[in-house]
PDB file of C-alpha atoms in Angstrom:
ATOM      1  CA  UNK V   1       2.677  38.448 -41.609  1.00  0.00           C
ATOM      2  CA  UNK V   2       3.082  39.263 -45.392  1.00  0.00           C
ATOM      3  CA  UNK V   3       1.641  36.687 -48.071  1.00  0.00           C
ATOM      4  CA  UNK V   4       2.950  33.593 -49.277  1.00  0.00           C
ATOM      5  CA  UNK V   5       4.526  34.049 -53.223  1.00  0.00           C
ATOM      6  CA  UNK V   6       6.876  31.841 -54.985  1.00  0.00           C
ATOM      7  CA  UNK V   7       9.729  33.968 -56.319  1.00  0.00           C
ATOM      8  CA  UNK V   8      12.020  30.844 -57.312  1.00  0.00           C
ATOM      9  CA  UNK V   9      14.165  31.510 -60.321  1.00  0.00           C
ATOM     10  CA  UNK V  10      13.182  35.058 -60.476  1.00  0.00           C
ATOM     11  CA  UNK V  11      15.823  38.399 -60.252  1.00  0.00           C
ATOM     12  CA  UNK V  12      14.543  41.251 -57.808  1.00  0.00           C
ATOM     13  CA  UNK V  13      16.609  44.501 -57.458  1.00  0.00           C
ATOM     14  CA  UNK V  14      15.731  46.340 -54.427  1.00  0.00           C
ATOM     15  CA  UNK V  15      16.617  50.109 -54.176  1.00  0.00           C
ATOM     16  CA  UNK V  16      16.883  50.982 -50.534  1.00  0.00           C
ATOM     17  CA  UNK V  17      17.305  47.624 -49.312  1.00  0.00           C
ATOM     18  CA  UNK V  18      19.238  49.004 -45.943  1.00  0.00           C
ATOM     19  CA  UNK V  19      16.144  50.998 -45.310  1.00  0.00           C
ATOM     20  CA  UNK V  20      13.554  48.948 -42.634  1.00  0.00           C
ATOM     21  CA  UNK V  21      10.977  48.023 -45.239  1.00  0.00           C
ATOM     22  CA  UNK V  22      13.932  47.393 -47.866  1.00  0.00           C
ATOM     23  CA  UNK V  23      15.347  44.901 -45.842  1.00  0.00           C
ATOM     24  CA  UNK V  24      11.839  43.267 -44.670  1.00  0.00           C
ATOM     25  CA  UNK V  25      10.914  42.945 -48.927  1.00  0.00           C
ATOM     26  CA  UNK V  26      14.505  41.812 -49.054  1.00  0.00           C
ATOM     27  CA  UNK V  27      14.389  39.173 -46.328  1.00  0.00           C
ATOM     28  CA  UNK V  28      10.748  38.259 -47.428  1.00  0.00           C
ATOM     29  CA  UNK V  29      11.637  37.832 -51.411  1.00  0.00           C
ATOM     30  CA  UNK V  30      14.834  35.778 -50.735  1.00  0.00           C
ATOM     31  CA  UNK V  31      12.771  33.375 -48.458  1.00  0.00           C
ATOM     32  CA  UNK V  32      10.436  33.068 -51.494  1.00  0.00           C
ATOM     33  CA  UNK V  33      13.253  31.842 -53.226  1.00  0.00           C
ATOM     34  CA  UNK V  34      14.203  35.018 -55.241  1.00  0.00           C
ATOM     35  CA  UNK V  35      18.038  36.283 -56.332  1.00  0.00           C
ATOM     36  CA  UNK V  36      18.543  39.806 -54.674  1.00  0.00           C
ATOM     37  CA  UNK V  37      20.097  42.643 -55.895  1.00  0.00           C
ATOM     38  CA  UNK V  38      20.481  45.021 -53.160  1.00  0.00           C
ATOM     39  CA  UNK V  39      21.506  48.787 -54.441  1.00  0.00           C
ATOM     40  CA  UNK V  40      21.639  51.906 -52.457  1.00  0.00           C
ATOM     41  CA  UNK V  41      23.966  54.658 -51.349  1.00  0.00           C
ATOM     42  CA  UNK V  42      25.329  53.208 -48.378  1.00  0.00           C
ATOM     43  CA  UNK V  43      27.632  49.757 -48.411  1.00  0.00           C
ATOM     44  CA  UNK V  44      27.076  48.975 -44.757  1.00  0.00           C
ATOM     45  CA  UNK V  45      23.414  49.113 -44.847  1.00  0.00           C
ATOM     46  CA  UNK V  46      23.238  46.941 -47.737  1.00  0.00           C
ATOM     47  CA  UNK V  47      25.659  44.284 -46.430  1.00  0.00           C
ATOM     48  CA  UNK V  48      23.459  44.325 -42.996  1.00  0.00           C
ATOM     49  CA  UNK V  49      20.789  43.461 -45.035  1.00  0.00           C
ATOM     50  CA  UNK V  50      23.138  40.969 -47.098  1.00  0.00           C
ATOM     51  CA  UNK V  51      23.889  38.995 -43.803  1.00  0.00           C
ATOM     52  CA  UNK V  52      19.942  38.607 -42.917  1.00  0.00           C
ATOM     53  CA  UNK V  53      18.794  36.554 -46.153  1.00  0.00           C
ATOM     54  CA  UNK V  54      18.315  33.227 -46.836  1.00  0.00           C
ATOM     55  CA  UNK V  55      19.946  32.815 -50.189  1.00  0.00           C
ATOM     56  CA  UNK V  56      22.586  34.891 -51.642  1.00  0.00           C
ATOM     57  CA  UNK V  57      22.375  38.744 -53.456  1.00  0.00           C
ATOM     58  CA  UNK V  58      24.819  40.990 -55.287  1.00  0.00           C
ATOM     59  CA  UNK V  59      25.505  44.530 -53.866  1.00  0.00           C
ATOM     60  CA  UNK V  60      25.398  47.498 -56.078  1.00  0.00           C
ATOM     61  CA  UNK V  61      26.165  51.031 -54.336  1.00  0.00           C
ATOM     62  CA  UNK V  62      24.054  53.159 -56.144  1.00  0.00           C
ATOM     63  CA  UNK V  63      23.130  57.203 -56.337  1.00  0.00           C
ATOM     64  CA  UNK V  64      19.672  57.486 -57.771  1.00  0.00           C
ATOM     65  CA  UNK V  65      20.141  61.134 -58.198  1.00  0.00           C
ATOM     66  CA  UNK V  66      22.912  60.701 -60.890  1.00  0.00           C
ATOM     67  CA  UNK V  67      22.075  58.981 -64.301  1.00  0.00           C
ATOM     68  CA  UNK V  68      25.343  57.913 -64.292  1.00  0.00           C
ATOM     69  CA  UNK V  69      25.504  56.158 -61.520  1.00  0.00           C
ATOM     70  CA  UNK V  70      21.770  54.241 -62.857  1.00  0.00           C
ATOM     71  CA  UNK V  71      23.499  53.514 -65.959  1.00  0.00           C
ATOM     72  CA  UNK V  72      26.287  51.808 -63.839  1.00  0.00           C
ATOM     73  CA  UNK V  73      23.509  49.890 -62.257  1.00  0.00           C
ATOM     74  CA  UNK V  74      22.324  48.530 -65.118  1.00  0.00           C
ATOM     75  CA  UNK V  75      25.614  47.217 -66.524  1.00  0.00           C
ATOM     76  CA  UNK V  76      26.017  45.217 -63.387  1.00  0.00           C
ATOM     77  CA  UNK V  77      23.236  43.845 -62.646  1.00  0.00           C
ATOM     78  CA  UNK V  78      22.455  42.432 -66.674  1.00  0.00           C
ATOM     79  CA  UNK V  79      19.543  40.568 -66.598  1.00  0.00           C
ATOM     80  CA  UNK V  80      16.286  40.521 -64.019  1.00  0.00           C
ATOM     81  CA  UNK V  81      12.955  40.020 -63.642  1.00  0.00           C
ATOM     82  CA  UNK V  82      11.694  43.045 -61.104  1.00  0.00           C
ATOM     83  CA  UNK V  83      13.162  45.764 -59.851  1.00  0.00           C
ATOM     84  CA  UNK V  84      11.598  47.982 -56.505  1.00  0.00           C
ATOM     85  CA  UNK V  85      12.207  51.224 -55.905  1.00  0.00           C
ATOM     86  CA  UNK V  86      11.839  52.330 -52.022  1.00  0.00           C
ATOM     87  CA  UNK V  87      14.372  55.801 -52.899  1.00  0.00           C
ATOM     88  CA  UNK V  88      13.415  58.827 -51.335  1.00  0.00           C
ATOM     89  CA  UNK V  89      15.548  62.138 -50.230  1.00  0.00           C
ATOM     90  CA  UNK V  90      13.040  64.248 -48.466  1.00  0.00           C
ATOM     91  CA  UNK V  91      13.305  67.732 -48.462  1.00  0.00           C
ATOM     92  CA  UNK V  92      10.736  68.924 -46.010  1.00  0.00           C
ATOM     93  CA  UNK V  93      10.757  72.788 -44.422  1.00  0.00           C
ATOM     94  CA  UNK V  94       8.895  75.692 -44.481  1.00  0.00           C
ATOM     95  CA  UNK V  95       9.109  77.510 -48.095  1.00  0.00           C
ATOM     96  CA  UNK V  96      11.233  80.219 -46.811  1.00  0.00           C
ATOM     97  CA  UNK V  97      13.965  77.896 -45.649  1.00  0.00           C
ATOM     98  CA  UNK V  98      14.139  75.852 -48.809  1.00  0.00           C
ATOM     99  CA  UNK V  99      17.580  75.071 -50.847  1.00  0.00           C
ATOM    100  CA  UNK V 100      17.188  74.564 -54.347  1.00  0.00           C
ATOM    101  CA  UNK V 101      19.791  71.477 -54.450  1.00  0.00           C
ATOM    102  CA  UNK V 102      17.819  69.801 -51.607  1.00  0.00           C
ATOM    103  CA  UNK V 103      14.626  70.336 -53.921  1.00  0.00           C
ATOM    104  CA  UNK V 104      16.643  68.768 -56.585  1.00  0.00           C
ATOM    105  CA  UNK V 105      17.868  65.841 -54.864  1.00  0.00           C
ATOM    106  CA  UNK V 106      14.378  65.498 -53.700  1.00  0.00           C
ATOM    107  CA  UNK V 107      12.711  65.153 -56.949  1.00  0.00           C
ATOM    108  CA  UNK V 108      15.578  63.218 -58.475  1.00  0.00           C
ATOM    109  CA  UNK V 109      14.935  60.602 -55.540  1.00  0.00           C
ATOM    110  CA  UNK V 110      11.525  60.428 -56.291  1.00  0.00           C
ATOM    111  CA  UNK V 111      10.662  61.567 -60.162  1.00  0.00           C
ATOM    112  CA  UNK V 112      13.848  61.733 -62.628  1.00  0.00           C
ATOM    113  CA  UNK V 113      15.679  58.621 -60.656  1.00  0.00           C
ATOM    114  CA  UNK V 114      12.808  56.186 -61.326  1.00  0.00           C
ATOM    115  CA  UNK V 115      12.669  57.767 -65.371  1.00  0.00           C
ATOM    116  CA  UNK V 116      16.004  56.814 -66.029  1.00  0.00           C
ATOM    117  CA  UNK V 117      15.880  53.539 -64.052  1.00  0.00           C
ATOM    118  CA  UNK V 118      13.188  52.829 -66.428  1.00  0.00           C
ATOM    119  CA  UNK V 119      15.282  54.398 -69.072  1.00  0.00           C
ATOM    120  CA  UNK V 120      18.400  52.151 -68.597  1.00  0.00           C
ATOM    121  CA  UNK V 121      16.883  49.110 -67.086  1.00  0.00           C
ATOM    122  CA  UNK V 122      13.808  48.191 -68.866  1.00  0.00           C
ATOM    123  CA  UNK V 123      15.633  46.810 -72.260  1.00  0.00           C
ATOM    124  CA  UNK V 124      17.086  43.854 -69.688  1.00  0.00           C
ATOM    125  CA  UNK V 125      13.731  43.013 -67.930  1.00  0.00           C
ATOM    126  CA  UNK V 126      12.301  39.829 -68.775  1.00  0.00           C
ATOM    127  CA  UNK V 127       9.306  38.606 -69.972  1.00  0.00           C
ATOM    128  CA  UNK V 128       6.554  39.692 -67.520  1.00  0.00           C
ATOM    129  CA  UNK V 129       8.978  42.053 -65.502  1.00  0.00           C
ATOM    130  CA  UNK V 130       7.818  45.206 -63.657  1.00  0.00           C
ATOM    131  CA  UNK V 131       9.023  47.849 -62.027  1.00  0.00           C
ATOM    132  CA  UNK V 132       7.257  49.204 -58.452  1.00  0.00           C
ATOM    133  CA  UNK V 133       8.217  52.599 -56.971  1.00  0.00           C
ATOM    134  CA  UNK V 134       7.321  54.112 -53.592  1.00  0.00           C
ATOM    135  CA  UNK V 135       4.946  57.188 -53.802  1.00  0.00           C
ATOM    136  CA  UNK V 136       3.532  58.167 -50.406  1.00  0.00           C
ATOM    137  CA  UNK V 137       0.014  59.793 -48.990  1.00  0.00           C
ATOM    138  CA  UNK V 138       1.695  63.320 -48.697  1.00  0.00           C
ATOM    139  CA  UNK V 139       0.477  63.422 -52.099  1.00  0.00           C
ATOM    140  CA  UNK V 140      -2.782  62.907 -51.386  1.00  0.00           C
ATOM    141  CA  UNK V 141      -3.237  64.579 -47.913  1.00  0.00           C
ATOM    142  CA  UNK V 142      -0.198  67.364 -47.940  1.00  0.00           C
ATOM    143  CA  UNK V 143       0.502  69.371 -45.064  1.00  0.00           C
ATOM    144  CA  UNK V 144       2.146  72.360 -43.974  1.00  0.00           C
ATOM    145  CA  UNK V 145       6.024  72.104 -44.746  1.00  0.00           C
ATOM    146  CA  UNK V 146       5.884  68.597 -46.949  1.00  0.00           C
ATOM    147  CA  UNK V 147       5.159  70.778 -50.147  1.00  0.00           C
ATOM    148  CA  UNK V 148       7.842  69.303 -51.976  1.00  0.00           C
ATOM    149  CA  UNK V 149       7.022  65.519 -50.303  1.00  0.00           C
ATOM    150  CA  UNK V 150       3.423  65.696 -51.433  1.00  0.00           C
ATOM    151  CA  UNK V 151       4.564  67.248 -55.225  1.00  0.00           C
ATOM    152  CA  UNK V 152       7.212  64.519 -55.481  1.00  0.00           C
ATOM    153  CA  UNK V 153       5.164  61.721 -54.582  1.00  0.00           C
ATOM    154  CA  UNK V 154       2.215  63.042 -56.770  1.00  0.00           C
ATOM    155  CA  UNK V 155       4.514  63.520 -59.855  1.00  0.00           C
ATOM    156  CA  UNK V 156       5.625  59.592 -59.454  1.00  0.00           C
ATOM    157  CA  UNK V 157       2.185  58.365 -59.028  1.00  0.00           C
ATOM    158  CA  UNK V 158       1.484  60.266 -62.739  1.00  0.00           C
ATOM    159  CA  UNK V 159       5.083  59.187 -63.894  1.00  0.00           C
ATOM    160  CA  UNK V 160       4.080  55.306 -62.839  1.00  0.00           C
ATOM    161  CA  UNK V 161       0.849  55.703 -65.454  1.00  0.00           C
ATOM    162  CA  UNK V 162       2.908  57.200 -68.736  1.00  0.00           C
ATOM    163  CA  UNK V 163       5.870  54.612 -67.960  1.00  0.00           C
ATOM    164  CA  UNK V 164       3.092  51.932 -68.023  1.00  0.00           C
ATOM    165  CA  UNK V 165       2.158  52.709 -71.503  1.00  0.00           C
ATOM    166  CA  UNK V 166       5.662  53.751 -72.645  1.00  0.00           C
ATOM    167  CA  UNK V 167       7.430  50.178 -71.596  1.00  0.00           C
ATOM    168  CA  UNK V 168       4.502  48.087 -71.914  1.00  0.00           C
ATOM    169  CA  UNK V 169       3.876  44.764 -71.544  1.00  0.00           C
ATOM    170  CA  UNK V 170       6.549  45.501 -68.630  1.00  0.00           C
ATOM    171  CA  UNK V 171       4.217  46.589 -65.698  1.00  0.00           C
ATOM    172  CA  UNK V 172       4.839  49.843 -63.627  1.00  0.00           C
ATOM    173  CA  UNK V 173       3.136  50.349 -60.033  1.00  0.00           C
ATOM    174  CA  UNK V 174       3.695  52.324 -57.032  1.00  0.00           C
ATOM    175  CA  UNK V 175       2.882  51.541 -53.761  1.00  0.00           C
ATOM    176  CA  UNK V 176       1.765  54.830 -51.651  1.00  0.00           C
ATOM    177  CA  UNK V 177       2.437  54.145 -47.942  1.00  0.00           C
ATOM    178  CA  UNK V 178       0.617  56.117 -45.154  1.00  0.00           C
ATOM    179  CA  UNK V 179       2.143  56.419 -41.609  1.00  0.00           C
ATOM    180  CA  UNK V 180       4.371  52.930 -41.261  1.00  0.00           C
ATOM    181  CA  UNK V 181       5.841  52.378 -37.731  1.00  0.00           C
ATOM    182  CA  UNK V 182       8.857  50.645 -39.639  1.00  0.00           C
ATOM    183  CA  UNK V 183      11.836  53.069 -37.284  1.00  0.00           C
ATOM    184  CA  UNK V 184      11.519  56.232 -38.766  1.00  0.00           C
ATOM    185  CA  UNK V 185       9.466  57.249 -35.915  1.00  0.00           C
ATOM    186  CA  UNK V 186      11.516  56.182 -32.994  1.00  0.00           C
ATOM    187  CA  UNK V 187      13.347  59.621 -33.166  1.00  0.00           C
ATOM    188  CA  UNK V 188      10.159  61.240 -31.367  1.00  0.00           C
ATOM    189  CA  UNK V 189      11.200  59.042 -28.582  1.00  0.00           C
ATOM    190  CA  UNK V 190       8.667  59.307 -26.031  1.00  0.00           C
ATOM    191  CA  UNK V 191       6.518  60.718 -27.381  1.00  0.00           C
ATOM    192  CA  UNK V 192       5.905  57.933 -30.574  1.00  0.00           C
ATOM    193  CA  UNK V 193       3.700  55.997 -28.849  1.00  0.00           C
ATOM    194  CA  UNK V 194       1.015  59.059 -28.742  1.00  0.00           C
ATOM    195  CA  UNK V 195       1.931  60.108 -31.932  1.00  0.00           C
ATOM    196  CA  UNK V 196       1.226  56.859 -33.329  1.00  0.00           C
ATOM    197  CA  UNK V 197      -1.996  56.142 -30.870  1.00  0.00           C
ATOM    198  CA  UNK V 198      -3.391  59.349 -32.668  1.00  0.00           C
ATOM    199  CA  UNK V 199      -2.723  58.630 -36.203  1.00  0.00           C
ATOM    200  CA  UNK V 200      -4.620  54.965 -35.549  1.00  0.00           C
ATOM    201  CA  UNK V 201      -7.529  56.990 -34.022  1.00  0.00           C
ATOM    202  CA  UNK V 202      -7.709  58.830 -37.040  1.00  0.00           C
ATOM    203  CA  UNK V 203      -7.739  56.432 -39.747  1.00  0.00           C
ATOM    204  CA  UNK V 204     -10.455  54.451 -40.970  1.00  0.00           C
ATOM    205  CA  UNK V 205      -8.490  51.264 -40.280  1.00  0.00           C
ATOM    206  CA  UNK V 206      -7.933  52.106 -36.613  1.00  0.00           C
ATOM    207  CA  UNK V 207      -4.590  51.224 -37.056  1.00  0.00           C
ATOM    208  CA  UNK V 208      -0.611  52.513 -38.477  1.00  0.00           C
ATOM    209  CA  UNK V 209       0.880  50.371 -40.810  1.00  0.00           C
ATOM    210  CA  UNK V 210       4.158  48.099 -40.523  1.00  0.00           C
ATOM    211  CA  UNK V 211       6.817  46.960 -42.863  1.00  0.00           C
ATOM    212  CA  UNK V 212       4.650  43.583 -43.952  1.00  0.00           C
ATOM    213  CA  UNK V 213       1.785  45.723 -45.089  1.00  0.00           C
ATOM    214  CA  UNK V 214       4.008  47.131 -47.752  1.00  0.00           C
ATOM    215  CA  UNK V 215       6.014  43.812 -48.460  1.00  0.00           C
ATOM    216  CA  UNK V 216       2.235  42.399 -49.209  1.00  0.00           C
ATOM    217  CA  UNK V 217       1.495  45.103 -51.660  1.00  0.00           C
ATOM    218  CA  UNK V 218       4.938  45.271 -53.263  1.00  0.00           C
ATOM    219  CA  UNK V 219       4.712  41.240 -53.587  1.00  0.00           C
ATOM    220  CA  UNK V 220       0.983  41.696 -55.144  1.00  0.00           C
ATOM    221  CA  UNK V 221       1.934  44.466 -57.481  1.00  0.00           C
ATOM    222  CA  UNK V 222       5.005  41.752 -58.468  1.00  0.00           C
ATOM    223  CA  UNK V 223       3.169  38.637 -59.199  1.00  0.00           C
ATOM    224  CA  UNK V 224      -0.451  40.003 -60.486  1.00  0.00           C
ATOM    225  CA  UNK V 225       0.181  40.390 -64.231  1.00  0.00           C
ATOM    226  CA  UNK V 226      -2.961  42.169 -64.793  1.00  0.00           C
ATOM    227  CA  UNK V 227      -2.401  45.099 -62.390  1.00  0.00           C
ATOM    228  CA  UNK V 228      -0.209  47.770 -64.248  1.00  0.00           C
ATOM    229  CA  UNK V 229       0.186  52.151 -64.004  1.00  0.00           C
ATOM    230  CA  UNK V 230      -1.486  51.562 -60.596  1.00  0.00           C
ATOM    231  CA  UNK V 231      -0.939  53.193 -57.403  1.00  0.00           C
ATOM    232  CA  UNK V 232      -1.655  50.477 -54.559  1.00  0.00           C
ATOM    233  CA  UNK V 233      -2.363  52.608 -51.485  1.00  0.00           C
ATOM    234  CA  UNK V 234      -1.431  51.123 -48.384  1.00  0.00           C
ATOM    235  CA  UNK V 235      -2.403  54.378 -45.921  1.00  0.00           C
ATOM    236  CA  UNK V 236      -5.121  52.662 -43.970  1.00  0.00           C
ATOM    237  CA  UNK V 237      -7.423  55.502 -45.359  1.00  0.00           C
ATOM    238  CA  UNK V 238      -5.352  58.499 -44.734  1.00  0.00           C
ATOM    239  CA  UNK V 239      -6.049  59.823 -47.719  1.00  0.00           C
ATOM    240  CA  UNK V 240      -9.850  60.055 -47.183  1.00  0.00           C
ATOM    241  CA  UNK V 241      -9.787  61.655 -44.036  1.00  0.00           C
TER     242      UNK V 241
END
C-alpha cells in the first residue's frame, strides 16, 4: 500500500514509465493529482501506461543514451516540478563476453544519461523541484556476471551526491531497490516461487520487495524538502548480508 501524497498542481516526468514500477509510480502520482509526462523508448508501453491513469498525460519518446534525445525532451516538456528516472540498459554476463557497445549503453542509461538530464532540465525545474534516479543493490552486493551493473549503480550513487551540490537548491536523490517482484522474474517460470522464497529467507526483512515499496520511497524523496544527495535503500537489508 503506497503512502498518500498530495501532488495536486505538480508536474512529474517519469522516465521508464513503461516498466512495471514506472507504471505503478505513474498511477499513484496521477491519482494524487500530478500532471504526468511519460517518457521512454517504446511509445506502445507509454500509451499502455497512459490508458491506466486517472488524469491526462504527455507522452515523449526518449533514448536516454542519446544527449540529443534528452535535449528534445527538455524542449517538449517545459517547466516541471519533479523528474524520476527508472531507466536501465543492463549489460550482464561474464567479463570475457562483454561488448564495448553494450557497456557504453549501460553506462549511458545509469550515469551519463542522468548527468545530461540534469544539464538540460535543471533550469526548467520549479522551486522546490527534485530529481530522483534508480540505482540498485548490486552496487553494494556485487556478484559474478553483474560487474557492469554494480559499477553503473555505484557510479550513480556518487553522481547523485555531486549533482545535489551542483544544482542546489534543487534536490537530487536515488532509490536503490533490491529484489522486487514486479514481473521481471516471471521469466524464471516455475522456478520463480522458489527463487523469491530463497531471497526472502536471506533478507533481514524476510520478504522480497514490491513495486509499491519503491513507489513509497520515490514519493518520500519527492516530498521531503530536507532530503538531498541521499540513496534510499529499499532492499530488505539485502546489502547487509
